[in-house]
Amino acid sequence: MIEEVKNAGADIIGDEDLIKQIEKEGKIEFDRCFATPEFQHSFKNVARKLGPRGLLPTAKLGTLTSDIVEAVKAAKCGPVNVRVNREGNILGSIGRISYSEEMLMDNLRAFFVGIADNKPEGAKGTYLLSCTISSTMGKAVPLHIKACDPSSNFFMLEKAD
């Protein structure tokens, strides 16, 4: 199992020893944490460290699963977690600072196509009214709405005049 998970692309593989290391040193060197349901009870001592960072394995995020190999493969493909707030804003992450420009553009394209594909059937007219992009603590940069709409001829073009 360990070899299969490593071949799937996992960077760090551990068990109780890794949890004890996190508990003692507080050092967290990963972006996602996967676990099987049988192993979930082991996280009770580090839940206060992993929970606020969103690293505690949960079934809702797909990080608590019996099929760790498939979950790691899916995570390495870069799935996007999207949520909608009360004001109707669609929020999601398209990458990290370590991603290349090409990877970010591919993720942004997939993000917009995913939004268009999941448009509610009852929604009529223009679904996207405006679009901005920003880093975590940076200024928001407005994008031309035609460049964000997959049904537009100007989708993902540099200039959408």
PDB file of C-alpha atoms in Angstrom:
ATOM      1  CA  MET A   1       0.000   0.000   0.000  1.00  0.00           C
ATOM      2  CA  ILE A   2       2.797   2.445   0.882  1.00  0.00           C
ATOM      3  CA  GLU A   3       4.509   1.873  -2.462  1.00  0.00           C
ATOM      4  CA  GLU A   4       1.229   2.411  -4.350  1.00  0.00           C
ATOM      5  CA  VAL A   5       0.588   5.696  -2.538  1.00  0.00           C
ATOM      6  CA  LYS A   6       4.151   6.850  -3.230  1.00  0.00           C
ATOM      7  CA  ASN A   7       3.716   5.989  -6.936  1.00  0.00           C
ATOM      8  CA  ALA A   8       0.451   7.959  -6.956  1.00  0.00           C
ATOM      9  CA  GLY A   9       2.489  11.051  -6.087  1.00  0.00           C
ATOM     10  CA  ALA A  10       2.388  11.389  -2.286  1.00  0.00           C
ATOM     11  CA  ASP A  11       5.293  13.483  -0.997  1.00  0.00           C
ATOM     12  CA  ILE A  12       5.153  12.455   2.670  1.00  0.00           C
ATOM     13  CA  ILE A  13       3.807   9.160   3.977  1.00  0.00           C
ATOM     14  CA  GLY A  14       3.456   8.562   7.679  1.00  0.00           C
ATOM     15  CA  ASP A  15       1.484   7.053  10.504  1.00  0.00           C
ATOM     16  CA  GLU A  16       1.538   7.552  14.274  1.00  0.00           C
ATOM     17  CA  ASP A  17       5.201   8.618  14.088  1.00  0.00           C
ATOM     18  CA  LEU A  18       4.322  11.545  11.798  1.00  0.00           C
ATOM     19  CA  ILE A  19       1.454  12.538  14.085  1.00  0.00           C
ATOM     20  CA  LYS A  20       3.770  12.463  17.121  1.00  0.00           C
ATOM     21  CA  GLN A  21       6.274  14.620  15.224  1.00  0.00           C
ATOM     22  CA  ILE A  22       3.561  17.175  14.432  1.00  0.00           C
ATOM     23  CA  GLU A  23       2.415  17.070  18.057  1.00  0.00           C
ATOM     24  CA  LYS A  24       5.920  17.672  19.464  1.00  0.00           C
ATOM     25  CA  GLU A  25       7.492  19.998  16.899  1.00  0.00           C
ATOM     26  CA  GLY A  26       4.379  21.570  15.396  1.00  0.00           C
ATOM     27  CA  LYS A  27       6.060  21.263  12.004  1.00  0.00           C
ATOM     28  CA  ILE A  28       3.599  20.779   9.134  1.00  0.00           C
ATOM     29  CA  GLU A  29       5.290  20.243   5.783  1.00  0.00           C
ATOM     30  CA  PHE A  30       2.300  19.307   3.601  1.00  0.00           C
ATOM     31  CA  ASP A  31      -0.653  20.978   1.892  1.00  0.00           C
ATOM     32  CA  ARG A  32      -3.146  18.118   2.160  1.00  0.00           C
ATOM     33  CA  CYS A  33      -3.526  15.257   4.584  1.00  0.00           C
ATOM     34  CA  PHE A  34      -5.241  11.972   3.663  1.00  0.00           C
ATOM     35  CA  ALA A  35      -6.294   9.185   6.010  1.00  0.00           C
ATOM     36  CA  THR A  36      -8.415   6.066   6.115  1.00  0.00           C
ATOM     37  CA  PRO A  37     -11.484   6.011   8.378  1.00  0.00           C
ATOM     38  CA  GLU A  38      -9.775   3.418  10.626  1.00  0.00           C
ATOM     39  CA  PHE A  39      -6.887   5.842  11.238  1.00  0.00           C
ATOM     40  CA  GLN A  40      -9.071   8.896  11.952  1.00  0.00           C
ATOM     41  CA  HIS A  41      -9.001   8.453  15.740  1.00  0.00           C
ATOM     42  CA  SER A  42      -5.225   9.017  15.704  1.00  0.00           C
ATOM     43  CA  PHE A  43      -5.695  12.696  14.795  1.00  0.00           C
ATOM     44  CA  LYS A  44      -7.354  13.668  18.090  1.00  0.00           C
ATOM     45  CA  ASN A  45      -4.057  14.962  19.564  1.00  0.00           C
ATOM     46  CA  VAL A  46      -3.175  17.163  16.572  1.00  0.00           C
ATOM     47  CA  ALA A  47      -6.685  18.261  15.572  1.00  0.00           C
ATOM     48  CA  ARG A  48      -6.137  21.740  17.058  1.00  0.00           C
ATOM     49  CA  LYS A  49      -3.074  22.228  14.864  1.00  0.00           C
ATOM     50  CA  LEU A  50      -4.434  20.717  11.653  1.00  0.00           C
ATOM     51  CA  GLY A  51      -8.068  21.851  11.920  1.00  0.00           C
ATOM     52  CA  PRO A  52      -7.652  25.653  11.634  1.00  0.00           C
ATOM     53  CA  ARG A  53      -5.382  25.174   8.609  1.00  0.00           C
ATOM     54  CA  GLY A  54      -7.940  22.955   6.871  1.00  0.00           C
ATOM     55  CA  LEU A  55      -5.610  19.952   6.959  1.00  0.00           C
ATOM     56  CA  LEU A  56      -7.667  17.620   9.143  1.00  0.00           C
ATOM     57  CA  PRO A  57      -8.901  14.719   6.965  1.00  0.00           C
ATOM     58  CA  THR A  58     -12.665  14.839   6.383  1.00  0.00           C
ATOM     59  CA  ALA A  59     -15.008  12.904   4.131  1.00  0.00           C
ATOM     60  CA  LYS A  60     -16.535  16.180   2.913  1.00  0.00           C
ATOM     61  CA  LEU A  61     -13.238  17.254   1.326  1.00  0.00           C
ATOM     62  CA  GLY A  62     -12.447  13.740   0.106  1.00  0.00           C
ATOM     63  CA  THR A  63      -9.371  13.449   2.312  1.00  0.00           C
ATOM     64  CA  LEU A  64     -10.879  10.789   4.587  1.00  0.00           C
ATOM     65  CA  THR A  65     -11.289   7.810   2.306  1.00  0.00           C
ATOM     66  CA  SER A  66     -10.623   4.094   2.043  1.00  0.00           C
ATOM     67  CA  ASP A  67      -9.005   4.565  -1.375  1.00  0.00           C
ATOM     68  CA  ILE A  68      -5.986   6.727  -0.564  1.00  0.00           C
ATOM     69  CA  VAL A  69      -4.306   6.027  -3.918  1.00  0.00           C
ATOM     70  CA  GLU A  70      -7.176   7.503  -5.955  1.00  0.00           C
ATOM     71  CA  ALA A  71      -7.501  10.461  -3.569  1.00  0.00           C
ATOM     72  CA  VAL A  72      -3.793  11.306  -3.934  1.00  0.00           C
ATOM     73  CA  LYS A  73      -3.996  11.007  -7.735  1.00  0.00           C
ATOM     74  CA  ALA A  74      -7.017  13.336  -7.783  1.00  0.00           C
ATOM     75  CA  ALA A  75      -5.262  15.838  -5.516  1.00  0.00           C
ATOM     76  CA  LYS A  76      -2.167  15.853  -7.722  1.00  0.00           C
ATOM     77  CA  CYS A  77      -4.362  16.734 -10.723  1.00  0.00           C
ATOM     78  CA  GLY A  78      -5.288  19.885  -8.851  1.00  0.00           C
ATOM     79  CA  PRO A  79      -9.017  19.766  -8.143  1.00  0.00           C
ATOM     80  CA  VAL A  80     -10.563  23.096  -7.297  1.00  0.00           C
ATOM     81  CA  ASN A  81     -12.682  23.563  -4.192  1.00  0.00           C
ATOM     82  CA  VAL A  82     -15.383  26.059  -5.075  1.00  0.00           C
ATOM     83  CA  ARG A  83     -17.857  27.673  -2.705  1.00  0.00           C
ATOM     84  CA  VAL A  84     -20.498  30.362  -2.971  1.00  0.00           C
ATOM     85  CA  ASN A  85     -21.058  32.959  -0.269  1.00  0.00           C
ATOM     86  CA  ARG A  86     -24.331  34.711   0.710  1.00  0.00           C
ATOM     87  CA  GLU A  87     -23.816  37.541  -1.754  1.00  0.00           C
ATOM     88  CA  GLY A  88     -23.598  35.091  -4.671  1.00  0.00           C
ATOM     89  CA  ASN A  89     -19.829  35.394  -5.133  1.00  0.00           C
ATOM     90  CA  ILE A  90     -18.104  32.265  -6.407  1.00  0.00           C
ATOM     91  CA  LEU A  91     -14.860  31.687  -4.520  1.00  0.00           C
ATOM     92  CA  GLY A  92     -12.126  29.232  -5.407  1.00  0.00           C
ATOM     93  CA  SER A  93      -8.406  28.680  -5.578  1.00  0.00           C
ATOM     94  CA  ILE A  94      -6.711  28.072  -8.921  1.00  0.00           C
ATOM     95  CA  GLY A  95      -3.180  27.426  -7.692  1.00  0.00           C
ATOM     96  CA  ARG A  96      -0.212  28.267  -5.544  1.00  0.00           C
ATOM     97  CA  ILE A  97       2.800  30.499  -6.016  1.00  0.00           C
ATOM     98  CA  SER A  98       4.885  27.460  -6.996  1.00  0.00           C
ATOM     99  CA  TYR A  99       2.685  26.772 -10.064  1.00  0.00           C
ATOM    100  CA  SER A 100       3.934  27.797 -13.492  1.00  0.00           C
ATOM    101  CA  GLU A 101       2.048  30.400 -15.510  1.00  0.00           C
ATOM    102  CA  GLU A 102       0.815  27.668 -17.859  1.00  0.00           C
ATOM    103  CA  MET A 103      -0.551  25.587 -14.963  1.00  0.00           C
ATOM    104  CA  LEU A 104      -2.356  28.617 -13.544  1.00  0.00           C
ATOM    105  CA  MET A 105      -3.920  29.432 -16.927  1.00  0.00           C
ATOM    106  CA  ASP A 106      -5.054  25.811 -17.352  1.00  0.00           C
ATOM    107  CA  ASN A 107      -6.599  25.835 -13.869  1.00  0.00           C
ATOM    108  CA  LEU A 108      -8.284  29.188 -14.516  1.00  0.00           C
ATOM    109  CA  ARG A 109      -9.714  27.864 -17.792  1.00  0.00           C
ATOM    110  CA  ALA A 110     -10.984  24.723 -16.022  1.00  0.00           C
ATOM    111  CA  PHE A 111     -12.476  26.911 -13.255  1.00  0.00           C
ATOM    112  CA  PHE A 112     -14.511  29.000 -15.722  1.00  0.00           C
ATOM    113  CA  VAL A 113     -15.614  25.975 -17.739  1.00  0.00           C
ATOM    114  CA  GLY A 114     -16.661  24.229 -14.511  1.00  0.00           C
ATOM    115  CA  ILE A 115     -18.750  27.230 -13.483  1.00  0.00           C
ATOM    116  CA  ALA A 116     -20.439  27.351 -16.899  1.00  0.00           C
ATOM    117  CA  ASP A 117     -21.092  23.585 -16.893  1.00  0.00           C
ATOM    118  CA  ASN A 118     -22.653  23.706 -13.425  1.00  0.00           C
ATOM    119  CA  LYS A 119     -24.885  26.711 -14.088  1.00  0.00           C
ATOM    120  CA  PRO A 120     -28.285  26.028 -12.519  1.00  0.00           C
ATOM    121  CA  GLU A 121     -30.964  25.175 -15.070  1.00  0.00           C
ATOM    122  CA  GLY A 122     -33.272  27.838 -13.639  1.00  0.00           C
ATOM    123  CA  ALA A 123     -30.698  30.616 -14.120  1.00  0.00           C
ATOM    124  CA  LYS A 124     -31.605  32.679 -17.164  1.00  0.00           C
ATOM    125  CA  GLY A 125     -29.681  35.448 -18.851  1.00  0.00           C
ATOM    126  CA  THR A 126     -26.125  36.384 -18.010  1.00  0.00           C
ATOM    127  CA  TYR A 127     -24.734  34.127 -15.291  1.00  0.00           C
ATOM    128  CA  LEU A 128     -21.445  35.965 -14.677  1.00  0.00           C
ATOM    129  CA  LEU A 129     -21.876  39.696 -14.137  1.00  0.00           C
ATOM    130  CA  SER A 130     -18.300  40.581 -13.233  1.00  0.00           C
ATOM    131  CA  CYS A 131     -15.030  38.808 -12.584  1.00  0.00           C
ATOM    132  CA  THR A 132     -11.972  39.650 -10.496  1.00  0.00           C
ATOM    133  CA  ILE A 133      -8.871  37.698  -9.559  1.00  0.00           C
ATOM    134  CA  SER A 134      -6.492  38.211  -6.646  1.00  0.00           C
ATOM    135  CA  SER A 135      -3.797  36.586  -4.590  1.00  0.00           C
ATOM    136  CA  THR A 136      -4.615  35.704  -0.999  1.00  0.00           C
ATOM    137  CA  MET A 137      -3.723  39.092   0.479  1.00  0.00           C
ATOM    138  CA  GLY A 138      -3.358  41.082  -2.741  1.00  0.00           C
ATOM    139  CA  LYS A 139      -5.481  43.584  -4.593  1.00  0.00           C
ATOM    140  CA  ALA A 140      -8.290  42.325  -6.779  1.00  0.00           C
ATOM    141  CA  VAL A 141      -7.725  42.815 -10.498  1.00  0.00           C
ATOM    142  CA  PRO A 142     -10.875  43.057 -12.628  1.00  0.00           C
ATOM    143  CA  LEU A 143     -11.052  40.772 -15.674  1.00  0.00           C
ATOM    144  CA  HIS A 144     -13.044  41.518 -18.796  1.00  0.00           C
ATOM    145  CA  ILE A 145     -16.270  39.536 -18.522  1.00  0.00           C
ATOM    146  CA  LYS A 146     -16.049  38.239 -22.107  1.00  0.00           C
ATOM    147  CA  ALA A 147     -12.685  36.640 -21.287  1.00  0.00           C
ATOM    148  CA  CYS A 148     -14.303  34.710 -18.409  1.00  0.00           C
ATOM    149  CA  ASP A 149     -17.314  33.305 -20.284  1.00  0.00           C
ATOM    150  CA  PRO A 150     -16.651  29.992 -22.101  1.00  0.00           C
ATOM    151  CA  SER A 151     -19.540  30.698 -24.501  1.00  0.00           C
ATOM    152  CA  SER A 152     -17.814  33.899 -25.715  1.00  0.00           C
ATOM    153  CA  ASN A 153     -15.495  34.042 -28.729  1.00  0.00           C
ATOM    154  CA  PHE A 154     -13.081  36.021 -26.543  1.00  0.00           C
ATOM    155  CA  PHE A 155     -12.778  33.325 -23.838  1.00  0.00           C
ATOM    156  CA  MET A 156      -9.281  33.342 -22.281  1.00  0.00           C
ATOM    157  CA  LEU A 157      -7.864  35.749 -24.885  1.00  0.00           C
ATOM    158  CA  GLU A 158      -5.466  38.401 -23.633  1.00  0.00           C
ATOM    159  CA  LYS A 159      -7.557  41.292 -25.004  1.00  0.00           C
ATOM    160  CA  ALA A 160     -11.314  40.897 -25.053  1.00  0.00           C
ATOM    161  CA  ASP A 161     -12.376  44.250 -26.535  1.00  0.00           C
TER     162      ASP A 161
END
